[in-house]
mmCIF file of C-alpha atoms in Angstrom:
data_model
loop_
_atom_site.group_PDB
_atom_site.id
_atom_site.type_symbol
_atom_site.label_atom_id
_atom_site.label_comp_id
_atom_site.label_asym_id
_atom_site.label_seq_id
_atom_site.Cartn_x
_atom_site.Cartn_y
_atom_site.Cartn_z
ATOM 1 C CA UNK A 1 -48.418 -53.547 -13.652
ATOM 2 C CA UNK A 2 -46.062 -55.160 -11.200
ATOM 3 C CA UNK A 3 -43.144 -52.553 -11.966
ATOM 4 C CA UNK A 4 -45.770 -49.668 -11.718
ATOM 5 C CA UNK A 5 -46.906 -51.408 -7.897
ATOM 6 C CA UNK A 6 -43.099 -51.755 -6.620
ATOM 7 C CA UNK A 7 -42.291 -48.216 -8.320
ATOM 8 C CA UNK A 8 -44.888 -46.767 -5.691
ATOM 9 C CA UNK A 9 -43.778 -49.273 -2.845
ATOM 10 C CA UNK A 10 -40.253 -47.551 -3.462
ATOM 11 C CA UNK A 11 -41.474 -43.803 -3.529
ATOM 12 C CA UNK A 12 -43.418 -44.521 -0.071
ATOM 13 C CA UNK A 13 -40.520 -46.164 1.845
ATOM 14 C CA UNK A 14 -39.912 -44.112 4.435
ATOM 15 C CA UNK A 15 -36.509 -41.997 3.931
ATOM 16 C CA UNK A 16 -33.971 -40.969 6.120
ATOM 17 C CA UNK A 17 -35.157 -37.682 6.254
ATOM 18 C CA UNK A 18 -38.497 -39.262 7.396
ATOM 19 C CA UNK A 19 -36.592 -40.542 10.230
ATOM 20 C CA UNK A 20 -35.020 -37.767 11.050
ATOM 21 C CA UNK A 21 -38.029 -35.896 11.339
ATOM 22 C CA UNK A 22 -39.796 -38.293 13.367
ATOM 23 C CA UNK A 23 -36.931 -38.680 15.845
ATOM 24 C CA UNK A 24 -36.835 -34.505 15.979
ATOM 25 C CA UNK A 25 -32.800 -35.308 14.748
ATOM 26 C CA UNK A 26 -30.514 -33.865 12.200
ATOM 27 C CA UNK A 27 -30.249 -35.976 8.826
ATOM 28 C CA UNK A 28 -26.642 -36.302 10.071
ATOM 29 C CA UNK A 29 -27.932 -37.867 13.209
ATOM 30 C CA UNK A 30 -29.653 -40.666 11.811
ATOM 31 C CA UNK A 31 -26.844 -40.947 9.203
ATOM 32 C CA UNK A 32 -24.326 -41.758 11.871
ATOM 33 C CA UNK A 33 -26.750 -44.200 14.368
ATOM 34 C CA UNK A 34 -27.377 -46.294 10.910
ATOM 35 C CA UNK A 35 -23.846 -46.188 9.795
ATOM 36 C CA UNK A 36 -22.018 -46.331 13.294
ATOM 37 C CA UNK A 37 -19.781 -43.879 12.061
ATOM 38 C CA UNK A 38 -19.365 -42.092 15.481
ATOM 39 C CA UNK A 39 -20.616 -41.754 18.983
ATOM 40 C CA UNK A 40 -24.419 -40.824 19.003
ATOM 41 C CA UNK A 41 -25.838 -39.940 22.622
ATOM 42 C CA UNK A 42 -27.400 -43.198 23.897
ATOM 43 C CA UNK A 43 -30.578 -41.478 24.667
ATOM 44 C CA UNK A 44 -30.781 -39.777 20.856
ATOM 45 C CA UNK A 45 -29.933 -42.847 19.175
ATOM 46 C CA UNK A 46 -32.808 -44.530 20.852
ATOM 47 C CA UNK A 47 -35.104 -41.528 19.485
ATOM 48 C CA UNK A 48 -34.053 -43.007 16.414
ATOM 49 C CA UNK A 49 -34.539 -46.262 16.606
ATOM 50 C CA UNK A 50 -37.915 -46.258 18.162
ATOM 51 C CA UNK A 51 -38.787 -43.533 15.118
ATOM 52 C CA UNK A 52 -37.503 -46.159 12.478
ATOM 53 C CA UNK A 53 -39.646 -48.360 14.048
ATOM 54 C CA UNK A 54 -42.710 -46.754 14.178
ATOM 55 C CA UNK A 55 -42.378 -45.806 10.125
ATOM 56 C CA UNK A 56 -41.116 -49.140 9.177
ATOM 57 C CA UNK A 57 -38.144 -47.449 8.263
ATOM 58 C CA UNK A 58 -36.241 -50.573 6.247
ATOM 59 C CA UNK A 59 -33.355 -50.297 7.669
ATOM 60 C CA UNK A 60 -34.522 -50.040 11.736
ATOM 61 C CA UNK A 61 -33.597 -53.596 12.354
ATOM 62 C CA UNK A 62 -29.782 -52.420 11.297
ATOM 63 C CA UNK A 63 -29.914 -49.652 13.740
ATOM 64 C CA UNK A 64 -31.176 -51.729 16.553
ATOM 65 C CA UNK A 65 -27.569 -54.139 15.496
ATOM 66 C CA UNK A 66 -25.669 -50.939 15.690
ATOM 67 C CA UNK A 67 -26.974 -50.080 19.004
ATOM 68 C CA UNK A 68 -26.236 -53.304 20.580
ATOM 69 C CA UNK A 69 -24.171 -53.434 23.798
ATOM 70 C CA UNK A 70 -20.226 -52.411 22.684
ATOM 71 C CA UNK A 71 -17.882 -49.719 21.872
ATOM 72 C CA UNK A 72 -19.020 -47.135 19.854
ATOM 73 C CA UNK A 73 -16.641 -46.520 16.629
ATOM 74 C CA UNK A 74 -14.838 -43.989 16.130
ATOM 75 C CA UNK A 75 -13.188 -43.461 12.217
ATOM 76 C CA UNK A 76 -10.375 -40.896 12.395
ATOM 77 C CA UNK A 77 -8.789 -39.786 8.668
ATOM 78 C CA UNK A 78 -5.428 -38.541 8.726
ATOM 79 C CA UNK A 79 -3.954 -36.355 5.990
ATOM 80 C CA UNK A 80 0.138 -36.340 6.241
ATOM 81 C CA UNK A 81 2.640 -35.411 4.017
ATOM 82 C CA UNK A 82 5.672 -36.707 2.243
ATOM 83 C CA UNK A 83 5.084 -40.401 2.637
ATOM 84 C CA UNK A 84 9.358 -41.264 2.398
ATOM 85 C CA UNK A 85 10.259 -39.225 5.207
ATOM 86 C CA UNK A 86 11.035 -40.900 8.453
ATOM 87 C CA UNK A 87 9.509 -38.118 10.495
ATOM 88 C CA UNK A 88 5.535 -38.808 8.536
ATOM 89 C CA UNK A 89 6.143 -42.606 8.906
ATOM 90 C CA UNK A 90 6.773 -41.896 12.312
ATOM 91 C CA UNK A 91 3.376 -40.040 12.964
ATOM 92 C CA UNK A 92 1.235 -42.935 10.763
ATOM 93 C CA UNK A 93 2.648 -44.997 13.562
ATOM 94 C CA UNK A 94 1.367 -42.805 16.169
ATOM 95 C CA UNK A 95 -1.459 -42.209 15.066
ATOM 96 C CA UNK A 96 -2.591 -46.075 14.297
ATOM 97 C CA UNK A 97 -1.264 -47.069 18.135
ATOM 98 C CA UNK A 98 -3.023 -43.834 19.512
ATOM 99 C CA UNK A 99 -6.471 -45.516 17.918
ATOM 100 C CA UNK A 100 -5.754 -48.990 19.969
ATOM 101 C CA UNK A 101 -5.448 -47.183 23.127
ATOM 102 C CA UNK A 102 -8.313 -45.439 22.842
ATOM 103 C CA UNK A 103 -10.491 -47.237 25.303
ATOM 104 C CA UNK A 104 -13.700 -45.650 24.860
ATOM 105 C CA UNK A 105 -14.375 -46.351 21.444
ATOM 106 C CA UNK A 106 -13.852 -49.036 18.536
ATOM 107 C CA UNK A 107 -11.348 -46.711 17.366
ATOM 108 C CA UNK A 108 -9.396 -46.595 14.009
ATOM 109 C CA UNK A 109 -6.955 -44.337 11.941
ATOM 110 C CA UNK A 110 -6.990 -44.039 8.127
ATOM 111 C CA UNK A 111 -4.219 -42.357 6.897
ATOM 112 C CA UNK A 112 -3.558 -40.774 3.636
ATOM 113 C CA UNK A 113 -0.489 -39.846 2.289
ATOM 114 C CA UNK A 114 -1.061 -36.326 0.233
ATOM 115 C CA UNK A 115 0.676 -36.352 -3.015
ATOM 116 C CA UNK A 116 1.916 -32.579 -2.896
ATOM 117 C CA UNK A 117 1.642 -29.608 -0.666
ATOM 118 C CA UNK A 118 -0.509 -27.976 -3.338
ATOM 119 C CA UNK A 119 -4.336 -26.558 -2.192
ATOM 120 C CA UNK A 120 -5.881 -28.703 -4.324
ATOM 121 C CA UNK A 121 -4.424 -32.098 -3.489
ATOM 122 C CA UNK A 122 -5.583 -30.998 0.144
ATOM 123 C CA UNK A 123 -9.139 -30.195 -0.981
ATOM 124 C CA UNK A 124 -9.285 -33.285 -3.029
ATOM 125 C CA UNK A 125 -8.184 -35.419 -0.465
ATOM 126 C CA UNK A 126 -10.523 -33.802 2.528
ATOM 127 C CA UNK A 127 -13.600 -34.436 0.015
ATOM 128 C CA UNK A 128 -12.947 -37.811 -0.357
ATOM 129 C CA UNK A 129 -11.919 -38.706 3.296
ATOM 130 C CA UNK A 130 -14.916 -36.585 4.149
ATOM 131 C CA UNK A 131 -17.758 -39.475 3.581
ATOM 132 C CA UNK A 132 -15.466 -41.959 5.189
ATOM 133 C CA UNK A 133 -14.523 -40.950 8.847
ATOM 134 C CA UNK A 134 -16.030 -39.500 11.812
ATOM 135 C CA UNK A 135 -13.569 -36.586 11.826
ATOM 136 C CA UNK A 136 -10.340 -35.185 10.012
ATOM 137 C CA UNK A 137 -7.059 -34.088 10.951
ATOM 138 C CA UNK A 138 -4.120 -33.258 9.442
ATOM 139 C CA UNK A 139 -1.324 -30.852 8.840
ATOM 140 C CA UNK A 140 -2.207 -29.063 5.556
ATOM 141 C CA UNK A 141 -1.105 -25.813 4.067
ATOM 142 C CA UNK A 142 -3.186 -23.164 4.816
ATOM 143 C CA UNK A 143 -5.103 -21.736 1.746
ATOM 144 C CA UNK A 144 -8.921 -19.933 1.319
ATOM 145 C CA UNK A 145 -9.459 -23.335 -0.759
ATOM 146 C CA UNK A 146 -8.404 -25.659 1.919
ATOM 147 C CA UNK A 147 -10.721 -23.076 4.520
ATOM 148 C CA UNK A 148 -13.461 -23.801 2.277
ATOM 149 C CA UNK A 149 -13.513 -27.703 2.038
ATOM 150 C CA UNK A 150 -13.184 -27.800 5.990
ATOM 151 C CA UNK A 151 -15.932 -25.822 6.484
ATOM 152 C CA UNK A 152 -17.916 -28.059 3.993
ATOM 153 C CA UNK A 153 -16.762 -30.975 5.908
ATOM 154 C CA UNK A 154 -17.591 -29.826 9.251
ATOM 155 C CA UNK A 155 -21.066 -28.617 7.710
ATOM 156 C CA UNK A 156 -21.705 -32.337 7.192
ATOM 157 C CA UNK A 157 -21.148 -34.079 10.366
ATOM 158 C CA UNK A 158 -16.765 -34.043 10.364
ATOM 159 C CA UNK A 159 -15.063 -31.776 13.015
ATOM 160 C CA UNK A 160 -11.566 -30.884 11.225
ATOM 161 C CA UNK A 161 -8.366 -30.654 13.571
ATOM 162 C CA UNK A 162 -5.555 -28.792 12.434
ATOM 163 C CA UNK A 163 -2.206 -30.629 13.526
ATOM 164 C CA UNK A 164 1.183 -28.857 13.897
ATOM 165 C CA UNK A 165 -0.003 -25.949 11.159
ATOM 166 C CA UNK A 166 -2.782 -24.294 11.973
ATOM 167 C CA UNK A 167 -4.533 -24.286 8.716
ATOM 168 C CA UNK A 168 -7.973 -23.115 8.530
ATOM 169 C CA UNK A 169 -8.037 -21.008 11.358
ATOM 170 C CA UNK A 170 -11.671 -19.485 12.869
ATOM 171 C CA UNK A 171 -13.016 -22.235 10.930
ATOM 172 C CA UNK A 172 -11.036 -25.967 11.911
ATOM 173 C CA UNK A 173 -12.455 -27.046 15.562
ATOM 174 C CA UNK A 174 -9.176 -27.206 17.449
ATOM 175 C CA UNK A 175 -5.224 -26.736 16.685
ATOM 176 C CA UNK A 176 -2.982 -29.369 18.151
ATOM 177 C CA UNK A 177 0.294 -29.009 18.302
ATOM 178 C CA UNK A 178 3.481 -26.676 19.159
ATOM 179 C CA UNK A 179 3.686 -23.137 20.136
ATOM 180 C CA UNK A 180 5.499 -22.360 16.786
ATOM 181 C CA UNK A 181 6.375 -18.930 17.955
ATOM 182 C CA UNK A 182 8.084 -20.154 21.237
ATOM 183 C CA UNK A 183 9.631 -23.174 19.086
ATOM 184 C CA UNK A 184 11.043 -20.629 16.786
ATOM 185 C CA UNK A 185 12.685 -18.614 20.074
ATOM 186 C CA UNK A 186 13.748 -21.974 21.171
ATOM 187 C CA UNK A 187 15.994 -22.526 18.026
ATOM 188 C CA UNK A 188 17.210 -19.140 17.736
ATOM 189 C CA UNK A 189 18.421 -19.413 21.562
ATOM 190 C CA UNK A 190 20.571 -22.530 20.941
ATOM 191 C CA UNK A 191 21.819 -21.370 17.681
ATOM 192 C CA UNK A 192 23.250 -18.358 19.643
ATOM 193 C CA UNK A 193 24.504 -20.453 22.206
ATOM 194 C CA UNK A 194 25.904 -22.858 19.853
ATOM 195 C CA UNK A 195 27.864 -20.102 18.160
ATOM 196 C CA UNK A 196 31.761 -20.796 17.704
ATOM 197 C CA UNK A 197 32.171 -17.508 15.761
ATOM 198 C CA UNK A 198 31.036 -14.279 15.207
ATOM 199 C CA UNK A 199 28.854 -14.348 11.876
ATOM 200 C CA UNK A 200 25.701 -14.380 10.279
ATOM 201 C CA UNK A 201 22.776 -16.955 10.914
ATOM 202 C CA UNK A 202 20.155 -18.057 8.242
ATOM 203 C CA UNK A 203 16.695 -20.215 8.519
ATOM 204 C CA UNK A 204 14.654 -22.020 5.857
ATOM 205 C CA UNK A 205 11.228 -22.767 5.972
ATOM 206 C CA UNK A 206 9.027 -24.731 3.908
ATOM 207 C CA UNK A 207 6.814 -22.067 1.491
ATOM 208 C CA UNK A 208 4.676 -19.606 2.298
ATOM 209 C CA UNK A 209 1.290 -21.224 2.905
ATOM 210 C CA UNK A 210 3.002 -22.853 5.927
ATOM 211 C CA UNK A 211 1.615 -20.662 9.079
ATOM 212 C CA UNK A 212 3.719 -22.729 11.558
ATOM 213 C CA UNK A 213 6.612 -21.968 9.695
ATOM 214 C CA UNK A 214 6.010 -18.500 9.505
ATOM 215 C CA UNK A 215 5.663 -18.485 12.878
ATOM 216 C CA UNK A 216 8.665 -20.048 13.766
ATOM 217 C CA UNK A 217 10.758 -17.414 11.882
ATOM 218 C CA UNK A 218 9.098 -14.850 13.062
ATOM 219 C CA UNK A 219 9.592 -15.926 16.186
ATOM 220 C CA UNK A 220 13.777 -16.779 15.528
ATOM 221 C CA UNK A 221 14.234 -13.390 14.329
ATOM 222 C CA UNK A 222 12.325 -12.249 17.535
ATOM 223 C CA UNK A 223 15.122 -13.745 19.639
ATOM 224 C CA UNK A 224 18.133 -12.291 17.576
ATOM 225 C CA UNK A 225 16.319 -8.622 17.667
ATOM 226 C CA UNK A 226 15.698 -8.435 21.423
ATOM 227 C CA UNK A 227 19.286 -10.253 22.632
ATOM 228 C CA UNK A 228 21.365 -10.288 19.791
ATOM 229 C CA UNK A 229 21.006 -7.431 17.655
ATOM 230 C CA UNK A 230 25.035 -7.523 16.558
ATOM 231 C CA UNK A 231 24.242 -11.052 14.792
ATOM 232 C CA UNK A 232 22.704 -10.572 10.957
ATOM 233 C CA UNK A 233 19.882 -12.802 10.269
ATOM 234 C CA UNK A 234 20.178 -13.230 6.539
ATOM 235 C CA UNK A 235 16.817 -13.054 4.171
ATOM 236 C CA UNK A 236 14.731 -16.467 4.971
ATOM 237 C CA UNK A 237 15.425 -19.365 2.329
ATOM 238 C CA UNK A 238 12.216 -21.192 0.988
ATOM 239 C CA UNK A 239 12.423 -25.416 -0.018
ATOM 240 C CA UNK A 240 10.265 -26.918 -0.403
ATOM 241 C CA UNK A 241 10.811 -29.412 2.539
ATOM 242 C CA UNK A 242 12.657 -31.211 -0.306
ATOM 243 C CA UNK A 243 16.100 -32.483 0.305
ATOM 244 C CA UNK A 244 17.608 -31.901 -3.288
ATOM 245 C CA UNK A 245 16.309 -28.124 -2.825
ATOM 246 C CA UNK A 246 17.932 -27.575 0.745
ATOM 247 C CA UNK A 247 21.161 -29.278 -0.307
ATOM 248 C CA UNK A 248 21.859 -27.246 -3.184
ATOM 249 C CA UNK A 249 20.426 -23.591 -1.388
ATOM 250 C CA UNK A 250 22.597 -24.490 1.443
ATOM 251 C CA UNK A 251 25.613 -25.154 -0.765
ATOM 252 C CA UNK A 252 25.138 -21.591 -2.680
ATOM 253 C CA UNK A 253 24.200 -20.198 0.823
ATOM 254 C CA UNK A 254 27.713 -20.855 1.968
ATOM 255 C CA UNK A 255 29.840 -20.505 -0.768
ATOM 256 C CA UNK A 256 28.615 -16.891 -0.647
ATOM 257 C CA UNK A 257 28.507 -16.331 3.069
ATOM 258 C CA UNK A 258 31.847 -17.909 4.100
ATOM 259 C CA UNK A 259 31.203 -16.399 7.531
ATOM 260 C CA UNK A 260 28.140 -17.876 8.087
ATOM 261 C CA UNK A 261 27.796 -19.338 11.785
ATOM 262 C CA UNK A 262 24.407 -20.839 12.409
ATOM 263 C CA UNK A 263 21.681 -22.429 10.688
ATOM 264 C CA UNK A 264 17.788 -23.214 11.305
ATOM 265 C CA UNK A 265 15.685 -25.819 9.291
ATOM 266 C CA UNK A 266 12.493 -24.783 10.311
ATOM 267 C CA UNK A 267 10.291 -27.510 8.464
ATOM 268 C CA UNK A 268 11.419 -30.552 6.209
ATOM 269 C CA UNK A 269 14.865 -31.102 3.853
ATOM 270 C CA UNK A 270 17.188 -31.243 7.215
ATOM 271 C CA UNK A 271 18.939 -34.130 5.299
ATOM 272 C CA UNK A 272 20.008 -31.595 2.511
ATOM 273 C CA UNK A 273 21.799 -28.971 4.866
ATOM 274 C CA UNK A 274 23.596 -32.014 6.567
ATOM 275 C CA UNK A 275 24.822 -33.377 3.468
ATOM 276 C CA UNK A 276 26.086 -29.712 2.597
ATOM 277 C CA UNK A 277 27.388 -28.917 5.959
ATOM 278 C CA UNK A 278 29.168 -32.201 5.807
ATOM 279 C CA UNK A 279 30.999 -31.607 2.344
ATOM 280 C CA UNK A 280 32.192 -28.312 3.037
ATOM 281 C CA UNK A 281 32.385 -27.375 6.976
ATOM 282 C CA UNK A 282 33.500 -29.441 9.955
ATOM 283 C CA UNK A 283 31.515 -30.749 12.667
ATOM 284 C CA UNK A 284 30.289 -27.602 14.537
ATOM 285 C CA UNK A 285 31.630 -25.454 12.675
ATOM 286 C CA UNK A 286 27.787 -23.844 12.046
ATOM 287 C CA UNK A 287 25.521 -24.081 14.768
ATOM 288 C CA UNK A 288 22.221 -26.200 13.210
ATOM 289 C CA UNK A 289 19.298 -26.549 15.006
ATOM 290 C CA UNK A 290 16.674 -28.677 13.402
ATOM 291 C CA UNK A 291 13.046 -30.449 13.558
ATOM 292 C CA UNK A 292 12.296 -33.661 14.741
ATOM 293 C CA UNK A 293 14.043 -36.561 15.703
ATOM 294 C CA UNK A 294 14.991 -38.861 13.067
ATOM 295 C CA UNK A 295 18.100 -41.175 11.911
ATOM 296 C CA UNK A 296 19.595 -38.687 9.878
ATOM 297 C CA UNK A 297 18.912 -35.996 13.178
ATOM 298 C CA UNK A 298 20.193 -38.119 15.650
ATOM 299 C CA UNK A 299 23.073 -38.873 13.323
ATOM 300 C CA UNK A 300 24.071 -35.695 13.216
ATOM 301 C CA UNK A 301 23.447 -35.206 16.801
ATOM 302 C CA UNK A 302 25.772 -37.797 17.275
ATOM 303 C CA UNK A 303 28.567 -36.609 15.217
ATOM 304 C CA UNK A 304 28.502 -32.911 16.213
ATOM 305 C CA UNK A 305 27.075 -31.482 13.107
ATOM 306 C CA UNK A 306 23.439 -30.513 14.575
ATOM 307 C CA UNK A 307 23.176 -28.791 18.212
ATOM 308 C CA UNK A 308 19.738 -29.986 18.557
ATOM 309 C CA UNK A 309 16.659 -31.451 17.543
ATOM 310 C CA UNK A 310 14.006 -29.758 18.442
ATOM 311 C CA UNK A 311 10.655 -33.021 18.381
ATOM 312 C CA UNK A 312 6.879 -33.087 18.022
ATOM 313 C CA UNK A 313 5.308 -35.414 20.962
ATOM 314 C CA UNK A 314 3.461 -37.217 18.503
ATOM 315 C CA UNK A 315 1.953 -39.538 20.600
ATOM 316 C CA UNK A 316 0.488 -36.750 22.446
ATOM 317 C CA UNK A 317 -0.636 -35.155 19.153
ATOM 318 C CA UNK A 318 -1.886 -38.284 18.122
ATOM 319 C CA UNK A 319 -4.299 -39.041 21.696
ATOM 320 C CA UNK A 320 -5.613 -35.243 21.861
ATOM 321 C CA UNK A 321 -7.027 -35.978 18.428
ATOM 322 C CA UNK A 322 -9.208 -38.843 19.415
ATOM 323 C CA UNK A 323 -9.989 -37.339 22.393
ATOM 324 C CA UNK A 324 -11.535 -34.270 20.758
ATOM 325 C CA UNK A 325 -13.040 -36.272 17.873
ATOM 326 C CA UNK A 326 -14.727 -38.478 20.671
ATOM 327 C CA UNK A 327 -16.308 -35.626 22.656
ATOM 328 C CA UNK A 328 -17.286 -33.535 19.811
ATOM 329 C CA UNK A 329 -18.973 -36.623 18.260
ATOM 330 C CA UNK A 330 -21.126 -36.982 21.916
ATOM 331 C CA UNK A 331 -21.841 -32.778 21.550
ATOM 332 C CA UNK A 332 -19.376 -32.130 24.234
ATOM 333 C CA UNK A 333 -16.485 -29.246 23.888
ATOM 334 C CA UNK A 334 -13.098 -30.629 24.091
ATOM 335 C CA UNK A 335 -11.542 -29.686 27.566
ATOM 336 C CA UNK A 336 -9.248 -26.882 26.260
ATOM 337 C CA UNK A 337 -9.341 -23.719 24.270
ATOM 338 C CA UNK A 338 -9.145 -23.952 20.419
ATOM 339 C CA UNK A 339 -5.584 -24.396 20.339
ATOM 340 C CA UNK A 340 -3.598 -27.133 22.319
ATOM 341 C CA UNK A 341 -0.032 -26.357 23.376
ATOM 342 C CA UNK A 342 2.219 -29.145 23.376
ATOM 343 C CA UNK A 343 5.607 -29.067 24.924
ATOM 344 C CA UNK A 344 8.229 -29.897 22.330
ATOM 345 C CA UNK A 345 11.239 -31.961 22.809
ATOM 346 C CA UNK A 346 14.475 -31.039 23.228
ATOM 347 C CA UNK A 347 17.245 -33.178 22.194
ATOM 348 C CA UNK A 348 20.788 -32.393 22.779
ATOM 349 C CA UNK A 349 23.680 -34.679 21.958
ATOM 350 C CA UNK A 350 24.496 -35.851 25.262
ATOM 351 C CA UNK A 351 20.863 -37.300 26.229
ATOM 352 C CA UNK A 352 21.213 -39.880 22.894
#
C-alpha cells in the first residue's frame, strides 16, 4: 500500500513541463534557469521561479540557488581537429584564455578533440557535446549529416558557430573566421611575387568537404587568371591535412614538374611540403606560401624556404564566440551579420 501511495505522489509531482507552462516559458527555458547552463533574462527566470513555487515544483529551492547574486555561466564546447598539430593546440589555448576573460559570465571552454574529419565523428561528437554546453562551435567539414545534427542542436536550446569553415551554412547561427576567398588571393599574390622563375604553381587543400578550402583555391586561381594568365596553375592536390600524404604528393609533384616555381598549402600537412622542398630544392627556390604560424612555419620562414605564413587571429576567433554565445543565450542578435570577417595575419620573414 505504501509503494502504491508514493507511486501516485511521484505521478503528481509537478514536471518541468508543468513549470514551463505556468511560467508561459519554453521547456528549454526552465531547463537552463534549473541547470544554469546559460544566461536566462533576469526578469524570465524570475517567471520561473515564482511558477516553481507556486506548484511546489521540487526542485524551486535549486532555482532560487541558481538565481542568486553572481555571474551567469556560460558552457562553450569546442570541436577541433587533429589534436598533435601545433596550430589546434594553439586554438585549445585560445579558446580556454578567451573563457577567463570573459567578464560577463562564469565562462568555460570544453574542448574536444575529433578523431577524424569523417561526417560521422562530427555528428557523433555534436550529439554528445549537445546536452553539455550552452552553445557549440567548431570547424567541421561540411556535410548534409553534419547540417542535420546542428539543426537538431540548435532546435534544443544550442546556437552552433561555424569557425574558420563555414559548415552548415543557412542553418549554423554565425561564421567566424577568414574571408577564405580574399585569403586565397592573398597567397596567390605573394606566390607571384615570390617567383624566382618562370614556371608552374600548384596548391593543396585538405578534401573536398572543406568549403574554406575550396574557397581559398578558388580564390588563388582567381588571382593567376585576372594578372597572371602566362603562369599554369596545375590540377589542385588533395591530403588529407596529413603530413605523410603532403610529403610524398609533393615529392611526386616535383619529380614530374621540374619547373615548378611556387607552391600553396591551403589547409594542414605544411610540414610534409617542407620536408620535400628541403630534400630536393634550395631555400627559395619555390615560392611557398602557407597557413598559420607554427614552429615548423616560422622555421621555414626563418630559413628562406616559406615566403609567408599567412595566420588565423585566434584570439579574436576565440572572444567573438563567447560573445555571440552570450547574447544569443539573453535573445539578443549578435552585433554583426551571419558571417564575421577577420583580418588574417601576415607574416613575412623579416617581422620574426
Amino acid at each position: 500500500m505504501m509503494e502504491t501511495l508514493q507511486g501516485i505522489a511521484m505521478a503528481r509531482r509537478p514536471t518541468i513541463t508543468a513549470v514551463a507552462q505556468a511560467a508561459g516559458v519554453s521547456t528549454a527555458t526552465v531547463d537552463r534557469v534549473l541547470n544554469g547552463r546559460g544566461m536566462v533574462r533576469p526578469d524570465t527566470a524570475a517567471k520561473v521561479l515564482a511558477a516553481a513555487e507556486d506548484i511546489g515544483f521540487y526542485a524551486a529551492a535549486l532555482i532560487g540557488h541558481r538565481l542568486a547574486p553572481g555571474k551567469p555561466r556560460l558552457r562553450v564546447g569546442f570541436l577541433l581537429q587533429k589534436s598533435r598539430q601545433a596550430f589546434w593546440q594553439d586554438f585549445a589555448l585560445a579558446a580556454e584564455d578567451a573563457a577567463r576573460r570573459t567578464s560577463a559570465f562564469d565562462a568555460r571552454a570544453d574542448v574536444t578533440f575529433l578523431q577524424s574529419q569523417s561526417p560521422d565523428d562530427a555528428v557523433g561528437a555534436i550529439e554528445e557535446m549537445a546536452g553539455r554546453v550552452d552553445a557549440i562551435a567548431g570547424t567541421l567539414v561540411s556535410h548534409d549529416r553534419v547540417t542535420a545534427a546542428v539543426d537538431r542542436a540548435q532546435a534544443h536550446g544550442q546556437p552552433c558557430f561555424a569557425l574558420l569553415n563555414d559548415f552548415a551554412q543557412g542553418v549554423r547561427h554565425s561564421y567566424i573566421g577568414m574571408n577564405n576567398l580574399k585569403v586565397g588571393r592573398v597567397a596567390a599574390h605573394m606566390v607571384a611575387t615570390a617567383l624566382t622563375k618562370r614556371g608552374k604553381v600548384a596548391v593543396f587543400v585538405g578534401g573536398s568537404r572543406w568549403h574554406g578550402h575550396a574557397l581559398r583555391e578558388t580564390g588563388f586561381r582567381s588571382y593567376f587568371r585576372e594578372t597572371a594568365p602566362e603562369i599554369t596553375v596545375l590540377d589542385t592536390l588533395i591530403n588529407l591535412e596529413t603530413r605523410q600524404l603532403t610529403y610524398e604528393a609533393t615529392l611526386d609533384l616535383l619529380a614530374r614538374h621540374p619547373d615548378l616555381a611556387g607552391l600553396y598549402v591551403a589547409g594542414g600537412g605544411m610540414e610534409g611540403a617542407l620536408a620535400a622542398l628541403r630534400e630536393v630544392r634550395a631555400p627559395g627556390d619555390v615560392a611557398l606560401v602557407v597557413n598559420e604560424l607554427t614552429p615548423d612555419s616560422r622555421a621555414a620562414l626563418a630559413d628562406g624556404y616559406a615566403a609567408m605564413a599567412i595566420a588565423t587571429p585566434l584570439d579574436a576567433v576565440c572572444a567573438h564566440v563567447f560573445e555571440f554565445a552570450g547574447l544569443s543565450l539573453t535573445g539578443d542578435a549578435p552585433p554583426a551579420a551571419s558571417q564575421l570577417f577577420l583580418r588574417p595575419g601576415l607574416i613575412l620573414p623579416e617581422i620574426l
